[in-house]
Amino acid sequence: MQNLSKKNIKLYAIILIWFISVVAGLVYFQFSSISTFDPQQKLLKNGWLDDFKKQTQWQNPSDAILTIVIDSECGCSKRSADHVEQLTSLANTYDVKVKVLDAAKMSKELLPNRPGAVLVDSAGELAYAGPLSEGVACSSSNGFVELVMNNLQAGFNSRLTVTQAQGCYCRGS
């Protein structure tokens, strides 16, 4: 009877060690993708928006345009796919044009990290530049763009640029 309980204790110990190792590995890999969106604050430099407009071939200055920059080769962009769909739907209700650009298929860096967004109002003024959201999941529950679009709809341009948000972002080239 004692042999049976020693075997059970060893088995439980092995299972517990395995479980702790798996959880620790998942936590490590999840949090290793956390970074600052724009640590060099490139989005705050003079002329940044003009360069962005040229690179994205921004053409119709009478339209508010939300440009969402993803990276199809990046897990963080893949996690934000639902959020991109929600933003597109919200933009359509506000008559904001939407462009989704895949940075993996472009030669120039549009944003310091991805997924990110740039919202320009109908006067061609910057309303928002930065990440879609912050945090590990890149979800709409902690998004920035929705707030700015709601402000624009109410007649207020916040001219918000977010550079120091922490989240799941893929580095620009």
Coordinates of N, CA, C and O in Angstrom, one line a residue:
M1 N 0.8 -1.2 0.0 CA 0.0 0.0 0.0 C 0.9 1.3 0.0 O 0.5 2.2 -0.7
Q2 N 2.0 1.2 0.7 CA 2.9 2.4 0.8 C 3.5 2.6 -0.6 O 3.7 3.8 -1.0
N3 N 3.8 1.6 -1.3 CA 4.4 1.7 -2.7 C 3.4 2.4 -3.6 O 3.9 3.2 -4.5
L4 N 2.2 2.1 -3.5 CA 1.2 2.7 -4.3 C 1.1 4.2 -4.1 O 1.0 5.0 -5.0
S5 N 1.1 4.7 -2.8 CA 1.0 6.1 -2.5 C 2.2 6.8 -2.9 O 2.2 8.0 -3.3
K6 N 3.4 6.2 -2.8 CA 4.6 6.9 -3.2 C 4.6 7.1 -4.8 O 5.1 8.1 -5.3
K7 N 4.1 6.1 -5.5 CA 4.0 6.2 -6.9 C 3.0 7.3 -7.3 O 3.3 8.1 -8.2
N8 N 1.9 7.4 -6.6 CA 0.9 8.5 -6.8 C 1.6 9.9 -6.5 O 1.3 10.8 -7.3
I9 N 2.3 9.9 -5.5 CA 2.9 11.2 -5.1 C 3.9 11.6 -6.2 O 4.0 12.8 -6.6
K10 N 4.7 10.7 -6.7 CA 5.7 11.0 -7.7 C 5.0 11.4 -9.0 O 5.4 12.4 -9.7
L11 N 3.9 10.7 -9.3 CA 3.1 11.0 -10.5 C 2.5 12.4 -10.4 O 2.6 13.2 -11.4
Y12 N 1.9 12.7 -9.3 CA 1.4 14.1 -9.1 C 2.5 15.1 -9.1 O 2.2 16.2 -9.7
A13 N 3.6 14.9 -8.6 CA 4.7 15.8 -8.6 C 5.2 16.1 -10.0 O 5.4 17.2 -10.4
I14 N 5.3 15.0 -10.8 CA 5.7 15.2 -12.2 C 4.6 16.0 -13.0 O 5.0 16.9 -13.8
I15 N 3.4 15.7 -12.8 CA 2.3 16.4 -13.5 C 2.3 17.9 -13.0 O 2.2 18.8 -13.9
L16 N 2.5 18.1 -11.8 CA 2.5 19.5 -11.3 C 3.7 20.3 -11.9 O 3.6 21.4 -12.3
I17 N 4.9 19.7 -11.9 CA 6.1 20.3 -12.5 C 5.8 20.6 -14.0 O 6.2 21.7 -14.5
W18 N 5.3 19.6 -14.7 CA 5.0 19.8 -16.1 C 4.0 21.0 -16.3 O 4.2 21.8 -17.2
F19 N 2.9 21.0 -15.5 CA 1.9 22.0 -15.6 C 2.5 23.4 -15.4 O 2.3 24.4 -16.1
I20 N 3.3 23.5 -14.3 CA 3.9 24.8 -14.0 C 4.9 25.3 -15.1 O 4.9 26.4 -15.5
S21 N 5.6 24.3 -15.7 CA 6.5 24.6 -16.8 C 5.7 25.1 -18.0 O 6.2 26.1 -18.7
V22 N 4.6 24.5 -18.4 CA 3.8 24.9 -19.5 C 3.3 26.3 -19.3 O 3.3 27.1 -20.2
V23 N 2.7 26.5 -18.1 CA 2.1 27.8 -17.8 C 3.2 28.9 -17.9 O 3.0 30.0 -18.5
A24 N 4.4 28.6 -17.3 CA 5.5 29.6 -17.3 C 5.9 29.9 -18.7 O 6.2 31.1 -19.1
G25 N 6.0 28.9 -19.5 CA 6.4 29.1 -20.9 C 5.4 29.9 -21.7 O 5.8 30.9 -22.4
L26 N 4.1 29.7 -21.5 CA 3.1 30.5 -22.2 C 3.1 31.9 -21.7 O 3.0 32.8 -22.5
V27 N 3.3 32.1 -20.4 CA 3.3 33.5 -19.9 C 4.6 34.2 -20.5 O 4.5 35.4 -20.9
Y28 N 5.7 33.6 -20.5 CA 6.9 34.2 -21.0 C 6.7 34.6 -22.5 O 7.0 35.7 -22.9
F29 N 6.2 33.7 -23.3 CA 6.1 34.0 -24.7 C 5.0 35.0 -25.0 O 5.2 35.8 -25.9
Q30 N 4.0 35.0 -24.2 CA 2.9 36.0 -24.3 C 3.5 37.4 -24.0 O 3.3 38.4 -24.7
F31 N 4.2 37.6 -22.9 CA 4.7 38.9 -22.5 C 6.0 39.3 -23.2 O 6.3 40.4 -23.2
S32 N 6.6 38.4 -23.9 CA 7.8 38.8 -24.7 C 7.4 39.6 -25.9 O 8.3 40.2 -26.5
S33 N 6.1 39.5 -26.3 CA 5.7 40.3 -27.5 C 5.3 41.7 -27.1 O 4.9 42.5 -27.9
I34 N 5.3 42.0 -25.8 CA 5.0 43.4 -25.3 C 6.1 44.4 -25.6 O 7.2 44.1 -25.3
S35 N 5.8 45.5 -26.3 CA 6.8 46.5 -26.5 C 6.1 47.8 -26.6 O 4.9 48.0 -26.5
T36 N 6.9 48.9 -26.7 CA 6.4 50.3 -26.8 C 6.1 50.5 -28.3 O 6.9 50.2 -29.1
F37 N 5.0 51.2 -28.6 CA 4.7 51.4 -30.0 C 5.6 52.3 -30.7 O 6.0 51.9 -31.8
D38 N 6.0 53.4 -30.2 CA 6.9 54.3 -30.9 C 8.0 54.8 -29.9 O 8.0 56.0 -29.5
P39 N 8.9 54.0 -29.5 CA 9.9 54.4 -28.5 C 10.8 55.6 -28.9 O 11.2 56.4 -28.1
Q40 N 11.0 55.8 -30.2 CA 11.8 56.9 -30.7 C 11.0 58.1 -31.0 O 11.5 59.1 -31.5
Q41 N 9.7 58.0 -30.8 CA 8.7 59.1 -31.0 C 8.8 59.7 -32.4 O 8.8 60.9 -32.6
K42 N 8.9 58.8 -33.4 CA 8.9 59.2 -34.8 C 7.6 59.9 -35.2 O 7.7 60.8 -36.1
L43 N 6.5 59.6 -34.6 CA 5.2 60.2 -34.9 C 5.1 61.6 -34.5 O 4.2 62.3 -34.9
L44 N 6.0 62.1 -33.6 CA 6.0 63.4 -33.2 C 6.9 64.4 -34.0 O 6.9 65.6 -33.7
K45 N 7.6 63.9 -34.9 CA 8.6 64.7 -35.7 C 7.8 65.5 -36.7 O 6.8 65.1 -37.3
N46 N 8.3 66.7 -37.0 CA 7.8 67.6 -38.0 C 7.8 66.9 -39.4 O 8.8 66.3 -39.7
G47 N 6.7 67.1 -40.1 CA 6.7 66.5 -41.5 C 6.3 65.1 -41.6 O 6.2 64.5 -42.7
W48 N 6.1 64.4 -40.4 CA 5.8 63.0 -40.4 C 4.5 62.7 -41.2 O 4.4 61.8 -42.0
L49 N 3.4 63.5 -40.9 CA 2.1 63.3 -41.5 C 2.2 63.5 -43.1 O 1.6 62.7 -43.8
D50 N 2.9 64.5 -43.5 CA 3.1 64.8 -44.9 C 3.7 63.6 -45.6 O 3.3 63.1 -46.7
D51 N 4.8 63.0 -45.0 CA 5.5 61.9 -45.5 C 4.5 60.7 -45.6 O 4.5 59.9 -46.6
F52 N 3.7 60.5 -44.6 CA 2.8 59.4 -44.5 C 1.8 59.5 -45.7 O 1.5 58.5 -46.3
K53 N 1.2 60.7 -45.8 CA 0.3 60.9 -46.9 C 0.9 60.6 -48.3 O 0.2 60.0 -49.1
K54 N 2.1 61.0 -48.5 CA 2.8 60.7 -49.8 C 2.9 59.2 -50.0 O 2.7 58.7 -51.1
Q55 N 3.4 58.6 -48.9 CA 3.6 57.1 -49.0 C 2.3 56.3 -49.3 O 2.4 55.3 -49.9
T56 N 1.2 56.8 -48.7 CA 0.0 56.1 -48.8 C -0.9 56.6 -50.0 O -2.0 56.1 -50.1
Q57 N -0.4 57.5 -50.7 CA -1.1 58.1 -51.9 C -2.4 58.6 -51.5 O -3.5 58.3 -52.1
W58 N -2.4 59.4 -50.4 CA -3.6 60.0 -49.9 C -4.1 61.0 -50.9 O -3.4 61.9 -51.3
Q59 N -5.4 60.8 -51.4 CA -5.8 61.6 -52.6 C -7.0 62.5 -52.3 O -7.0 63.6 -52.9
N60 N -7.9 62.1 -51.6 CA -9.1 62.9 -51.5 C -9.2 63.7 -50.2 O -9.7 63.2 -49.2
P61 N -8.8 64.9 -50.2 CA -8.7 65.7 -49.0 C -10.1 66.1 -48.4 O -10.2 66.6 -47.3
S62 N -11.2 65.8 -49.1 CA -12.5 66.1 -48.6 C -13.1 64.9 -47.8 O -14.1 65.1 -47.2
D63 N -12.4 63.8 -47.7 CA -12.8 62.7 -47.0 C -12.0 62.5 -45.7 O -10.8 62.6 -45.7
A64 N -12.7 62.1 -44.6 CA -11.9 61.6 -43.4 C -11.5 60.2 -43.8 O -12.2 59.4 -44.4
I65 N -10.2 59.9 -43.5 CA -9.7 58.6 -43.9 C -9.0 57.9 -42.7 O -8.1 58.6 -42.0
L66 N -9.4 56.7 -42.4 CA -8.7 55.9 -41.4 C -7.8 54.9 -42.2 O -8.3 54.1 -42.9
T67 N -6.5 55.0 -41.9 CA -5.6 54.1 -42.5 C -5.1 53.2 -41.4 O -4.5 53.6 -40.4
I68 N -5.3 51.9 -41.6 CA -4.9 50.9 -40.7 C -3.7 50.1 -41.3 O -3.8 49.6 -42.4
V69 N -2.6 50.1 -40.5 CA -1.4 49.4 -41.0 C -1.3 48.1 -40.2 O -1.1 48.1 -39.0
I70 N -1.3 47.0 -40.9 CA -1.1 45.7 -40.3 C 0.2 45.1 -40.9 O 0.8 45.7 -41.8
D71 N 0.5 43.9 -40.4 CA 1.6 43.1 -41.0 C 1.1 41.7 -41.0 O 1.0 41.0 -40.0
S72 N 0.8 41.2 -42.2 CA 0.2 39.8 -42.3 C 1.1 38.7 -41.8 O 0.7 37.6 -41.6
E73 N 2.4 39.0 -41.6 CA 3.4 38.0 -41.1 C 3.6 38.1 -39.6 O 4.4 37.5 -39.1
C74 N 2.8 39.0 -39.0 CA 3.0 39.2 -37.6 C 1.8 38.7 -36.8 O 0.6 38.9 -37.1
G75 N 2.1 38.0 -35.7 CA 1.1 37.4 -34.8 C 0.2 38.5 -34.2 O -1.0 38.3 -33.9
C76 N 0.8 39.6 -33.8 CA 0.1 40.7 -33.2 C -1.0 41.2 -34.1 O -2.1 41.5 -33.7
S77 N -0.7 41.4 -35.4 CA -1.7 41.8 -36.4 C -2.8 40.8 -36.6 O -4.0 41.1 -36.7
K78 N -2.4 39.5 -36.5 CA -3.4 38.5 -36.7 C -4.4 38.5 -35.5 O -5.6 38.3 -35.7
R79 N -3.9 38.8 -34.3 CA -4.7 38.8 -33.1 C -5.7 40.0 -33.2 O -6.7 40.0 -32.5
S80 N -5.3 41.0 -33.9 CA -6.1 42.2 -34.0 C -7.2 42.2 -35.1 O -7.8 43.2 -35.3
A81 N -7.3 41.1 -35.8 CA -8.2 41.1 -37.0 C -9.6 41.4 -36.6 O -10.3 42.2 -37.4
D82 N -10.1 41.0 -35.5 CA -11.5 41.3 -35.1 C -11.6 42.8 -34.8 O -12.6 43.4 -35.1
H83 N -10.6 43.3 -34.2 CA -10.6 44.8 -33.9 C -10.6 45.6 -35.2 O -11.3 46.6 -35.3
V84 N -9.8 45.2 -36.2 CA -9.8 45.9 -37.5 C -11.2 45.8 -38.1 O -11.7 46.8 -38.6
E85 N -11.9 44.7 -38.0 CA -13.2 44.6 -38.5 C -14.2 45.5 -37.8 O -15.0 46.2 -38.4
Q86 N -14.1 45.6 -36.5 CA -14.9 46.5 -35.7 C -14.7 48.0 -36.1 O -15.6 48.8 -36.2
L87 N -13.4 48.3 -36.2 CA -13.1 49.7 -36.6 C -13.6 50.0 -38.0 O -14.1 51.1 -38.2
T88 N -13.5 49.1 -38.9 CA -14.0 49.3 -40.2 C -15.5 49.5 -40.2 O -16.0 50.4 -40.9
S89 N -16.2 48.7 -39.4 CA -17.7 48.9 -39.3 C -18.0 50.2 -38.7 O -18.9 50.9 -39.2
L90 N -17.3 50.6 -37.6 CA -17.6 51.9 -37.0 C -17.3 53.1 -38.0 O -18.1 54.0 -38.1
A91 N -16.2 53.0 -38.7 CA -15.8 54.0 -39.7 C -16.9 54.2 -40.7 O -17.2 55.3 -41.1
N92 N -17.4 53.0 -41.2 CA -18.5 53.1 -42.2 C -19.7 53.8 -41.7 O -20.4 54.5 -42.5
T93 N -20.1 53.6 -40.5 CA -21.2 54.3 -39.9 C -21.0 55.8 -39.8 O -22.0 56.5 -39.8
Y94 N -19.8 56.2 -39.7 CA -19.4 57.6 -39.6 C -19.0 58.2 -40.9 O -18.5 59.3 -40.9
D95 N -19.1 57.5 -42.0 CA -18.7 57.9 -43.3 C -17.2 58.3 -43.4 O -16.9 59.3 -44.0
V96 N -16.4 57.5 -42.7 CA -15.0 57.6 -42.7 C -14.5 56.5 -43.7 O -14.8 55.4 -43.5
K97 N -13.7 56.9 -44.7 CA -13.1 56.0 -45.6 C -12.0 55.2 -44.9 O -11.3 55.7 -44.0
V98 N -11.9 53.9 -45.2 CA -10.9 53.0 -44.6 C -10.0 52.4 -45.6 O -10.4 51.9 -46.6
K99 N -8.7 52.4 -45.3 CA -7.7 51.7 -46.0 C -6.9 50.8 -45.1 O -6.5 51.2 -44.0
V100 N -6.8 49.6 -45.4 CA -6.0 48.6 -44.7 C -4.8 48.3 -45.5 O -4.9 47.8 -46.6
L101 N -3.6 48.6 -45.0 CA -2.4 48.4 -45.7 C -1.6 47.3 -45.0 O -1.5 47.3 -43.8
D102 N -1.0 46.4 -45.8 CA -0.2 45.3 -45.2 C 1.3 45.7 -45.4 O 1.8 45.8 -46.5
A103 N 1.9 46.1 -44.3 CA 3.3 46.5 -44.3 C 4.3 45.4 -44.8 O 5.3 45.8 -45.3
A104 N 3.9 44.2 -44.7 CA 4.7 43.1 -45.2 C 4.9 43.1 -46.7 O 5.8 42.6 -47.2
K105 N 4.0 43.8 -47.3 CA 4.0 43.9 -48.8 C 4.4 45.3 -49.3 O 4.3 45.6 -50.5
M106 N 5.0 46.1 -48.4 CA 5.4 47.4 -48.8 C 6.9 47.6 -48.5 O 7.5 46.9 -47.7
S107 N 7.5 48.4 -49.3 CA 9.0 48.6 -49.2 C 9.3 49.7 -48.1 O 10.4 49.7 -47.6
K108 N 8.4 50.6 -47.8 CA 8.7 51.7 -46.9 C 8.0 51.5 -45.6 O 6.9 50.9 -45.5
E109 N 8.6 51.9 -44.5 CA 8.0 51.9 -43.2 C 7.0 53.0 -43.0 O 7.3 54.2 -43.1
L110 N 5.7 52.6 -42.8 CA 4.7 53.6 -42.6 C 4.6 54.1 -41.2 O 4.3 55.2 -40.9
L111 N 4.6 53.1 -40.3 CA 4.5 53.4 -38.8 C 5.7 52.6 -38.1 O 6.2 51.6 -38.6
P112 N 6.1 53.1 -36.9 CA 7.2 52.5 -36.2 C 6.9 51.0 -35.9 O 7.8 50.2 -35.9
N113 N 5.6 50.7 -35.6 CA 5.2 49.3 -35.3 C 3.8 49.1 -35.8 O 3.1 50.0 -36.2
R114 N 3.4 47.8 -35.8 CA 2.1 47.4 -36.3 C 1.5 46.4 -35.3 O 2.2 45.7 -34.7
P115 N 0.2 46.4 -35.2 CA -0.8 47.1 -36.0 C -1.0 48.5 -35.4 O -0.9 48.8 -34.2
G116 N -1.2 49.5 -36.3 CA -1.4 50.9 -36.0 C -2.4 51.5 -36.9 O -2.9 50.9 -37.9
A117 N -2.7 52.8 -36.6 CA -3.6 53.5 -37.4 C -3.3 55.0 -37.5 O -2.7 55.5 -36.6
V118 N -3.7 55.6 -38.6 CA -3.7 57.0 -38.7 C -5.0 57.5 -39.2 O -5.6 56.9 -40.2
L119 N -5.6 58.4 -38.5 CA -6.9 58.9 -38.9 C -6.8 60.4 -39.2 O -6.2 61.2 -38.4
V120 N -7.2 60.8 -40.4 CA -7.1 62.1 -40.9 C -8.5 62.6 -41.1 O -9.3 61.9 -41.7
D121 N -8.8 63.8 -40.6 CA -10.2 64.3 -40.7 C -10.4 64.8 -42.1 O -9.5 64.9 -43.0
S122 N -11.7 65.3 -42.4 CA -12.0 65.7 -43.7 C -11.3 67.0 -44.1 O -11.3 67.3 -45.3
A123 N -10.7 67.7 -43.2 CA -9.9 68.9 -43.5 C -8.4 68.6 -43.8 O -7.6 69.4 -44.0
G124 N -8.1 67.3 -43.7 CA -6.7 66.8 -43.9 C -5.9 67.0 -42.7 O -4.7 66.8 -42.8
E125 N -6.5 67.2 -41.5 CA -5.7 67.4 -40.3 C -5.6 66.0 -39.6 O -6.6 65.2 -39.6
L126 N -4.5 65.8 -38.9 CA -4.4 64.6 -38.1 C -5.4 64.6 -37.0 O -5.5 65.5 -36.2
A127 N -6.1 63.5 -36.9 CA -7.0 63.3 -35.7 C -6.4 62.2 -34.8 O -6.5 62.4 -33.5
Y128 N -5.7 61.2 -35.3 CA -5.1 60.2 -34.5 C -3.9 59.5 -35.2 O -4.0 59.3 -36.4
A129 N -2.9 59.2 -34.5 CA -1.8 58.4 -35.0 C -1.3 57.6 -33.8 O -1.0 58.1 -32.7
G130 N -1.1 56.3 -34.0 CA -0.6 55.4 -33.0 C -1.2 54.0 -33.2 O -1.6 53.6 -34.2
P131 N -1.1 53.2 -32.1 CA -1.5 51.8 -32.2 C -3.0 51.7 -32.2 O -3.7 52.6 -31.8
L132 N -3.5 50.6 -32.6 CA -5.0 50.3 -32.6 C -5.4 50.3 -31.1 O -6.5 50.8 -30.8
S133 N -4.6 49.7 -30.3 CA -5.0 49.5 -28.8 C -3.7 49.2 -28.1 O -2.6 49.2 -28.7
E134 N -3.8 49.0 -26.8 CA -2.7 48.6 -26.0 C -3.0 47.3 -25.3 O -4.1 46.9 -25.2
G135 N -2.0 46.6 -24.8 CA -2.2 45.4 -24.1 C -1.8 44.2 -25.0 O -1.5 44.3 -26.2
V136 N -1.9 43.0 -24.4 CA -1.4 41.8 -25.1 C -2.4 41.4 -26.2 O -1.9 40.9 -27.3
A137 N -3.7 41.6 -26.0 CA -4.6 41.1 -27.0 C -5.0 42.0 -28.2 O -5.6 41.6 -29.1
C138 N -4.5 43.2 -28.1 CA -4.9 44.2 -29.2 C -6.4 44.2 -29.4 O -6.8 44.2 -30.6
S139 N -7.1 44.3 -28.4 CA -8.6 44.2 -28.6 C -9.2 45.6 -28.5 O -8.6 46.6 -28.1
S140 N -10.5 45.6 -28.9 CA -11.2 46.9 -28.9 C -11.5 47.4 -27.5 O -11.9 48.6 -27.4
S141 N -11.5 46.5 -26.5 CA -11.8 47.0 -25.2 C -10.8 48.0 -24.6 O -11.1 48.7 -23.7
N142 N -9.6 48.0 -25.2 CA -8.6 49.0 -24.8 C -8.1 49.8 -26.0 O -6.9 50.1 -26.1
G143 N -9.0 50.1 -26.9 CA -8.6 50.8 -28.2 C -8.7 52.3 -28.0 O -9.4 52.8 -27.2
F144 N -7.9 52.9 -28.9 CA -7.8 54.4 -28.9 C -8.6 55.0 -30.1 O -9.2 56.0 -30.0
V145 N -8.6 54.3 -31.2 CA -9.2 54.8 -32.4 C -10.7 55.1 -32.3 O -11.2 56.1 -32.8
E146 N -11.4 54.2 -31.6 CA -12.9 54.4 -31.4 C -13.2 55.7 -30.7 O -14.1 56.4 -31.1
L147 N -12.4 56.0 -29.7 CA -12.6 57.3 -28.9 C -12.4 58.5 -29.9 O -13.2 59.4 -29.9
V148 N -11.4 58.4 -30.7 CA -11.1 59.6 -31.6 C -12.2 59.7 -32.6 O -12.6 60.8 -33.0
M149 N -12.6 58.6 -33.2 CA -13.7 58.6 -34.2 C -15.0 59.2 -33.6 O -15.7 60.0 -34.2
N150 N -15.3 58.8 -32.4 CA -16.5 59.3 -31.7 C -16.3 60.8 -31.5 O -17.3 61.5 -31.6
N151 N -15.1 61.2 -31.1 CA -14.9 62.7 -30.9 C -15.1 63.4 -32.2 O -15.7 64.5 -32.2
L152 N -14.5 62.9 -33.3 CA -14.7 63.5 -34.6 C -16.2 63.6 -35.0 O -16.6 64.7 -35.5
Q153 N -16.9 62.6 -34.7 CA -18.4 62.6 -35.0 C -19.1 63.7 -34.2 O -20.0 64.3 -34.7
A154 N -18.6 63.9 -33.0 CA -19.2 65.0 -32.2 C -18.6 66.4 -32.5 O -19.0 67.3 -31.9
G155 N -17.7 66.5 -33.5 CA -17.2 67.8 -33.9 C -15.9 68.2 -33.2 O -15.5 69.3 -33.4
F156 N -15.3 67.3 -32.6 CA -14.0 67.6 -31.9 C -12.9 66.8 -32.4 O -12.9 65.5 -32.4
N157 N -11.8 67.4 -32.8 CA -10.6 66.7 -33.3 C -9.6 66.8 -32.2 O -9.1 67.9 -31.9
S158 N -9.3 65.7 -31.6 CA -8.4 65.6 -30.4 C -6.9 65.7 -30.8 O -6.1 65.9 -30.0
R159 N -6.6 65.5 -32.1 CA -5.2 65.5 -32.6 C -4.3 64.6 -31.7 O -3.3 65.1 -31.2
L160 N -4.8 63.4 -31.4 CA -4.1 62.5 -30.5 C -3.0 61.7 -31.2 O -3.3 61.1 -32.2
T161 N -1.8 61.8 -30.6 CA -0.7 60.9 -31.1 C -0.2 60.1 -29.9 O 0.2 60.7 -28.9
V162 N -0.3 58.8 -30.0 CA 0.1 57.9 -29.0 C 1.4 57.2 -29.4 O 1.5 56.5 -30.4
T163 N 2.4 57.5 -28.6 CA 3.7 56.9 -28.9 C 4.2 55.9 -27.8 O 4.9 55.0 -28.1
Q164 N 3.8 56.1 -26.6 CA 4.3 55.3 -25.5 C 3.4 54.1 -25.0 O 3.7 53.6 -23.9
A165 N 2.4 53.8 -25.8 CA 1.5 52.7 -25.4 C 2.3 51.4 -25.4 O 3.2 51.2 -26.2
Q166 N 2.0 50.5 -24.5 CA 2.6 49.2 -24.4 C 1.6 48.1 -24.8 O 0.5 48.1 -24.4
G167 N 2.1 47.3 -25.7 CA 1.2 46.2 -26.3 C 1.9 45.2 -27.1 O 3.1 45.2 -27.2
C168 N 1.1 44.4 -27.8 CA 1.6 43.5 -28.8 C 1.8 44.1 -30.1 O 0.8 44.4 -30.8
Y169 N 3.0 44.5 -30.4 CA 3.3 45.2 -31.7 C 4.5 44.5 -32.4 O 5.4 44.1 -31.7
C170 N 4.4 44.5 -33.7 CA 5.5 44.0 -34.5 C 6.4 45.2 -34.9 O 5.8 46.2 -35.4
R171 N 7.6 45.1 -34.8 CA 8.6 46.2 -35.2 C 8.5 46.5 -36.7 O 8.4 45.6 -37.5
G172 N 8.7 47.8 -37.0 CA 8.9 48.2 -38.3 C 10.3 47.8 -38.8 O 11.1 47.5 -38.0
S173 N 10.5 47.9 -40.1 CA 11.8 47.5 -40.6 C 12.8 48.5 -40.4 O 12.6 49.6 -40.1

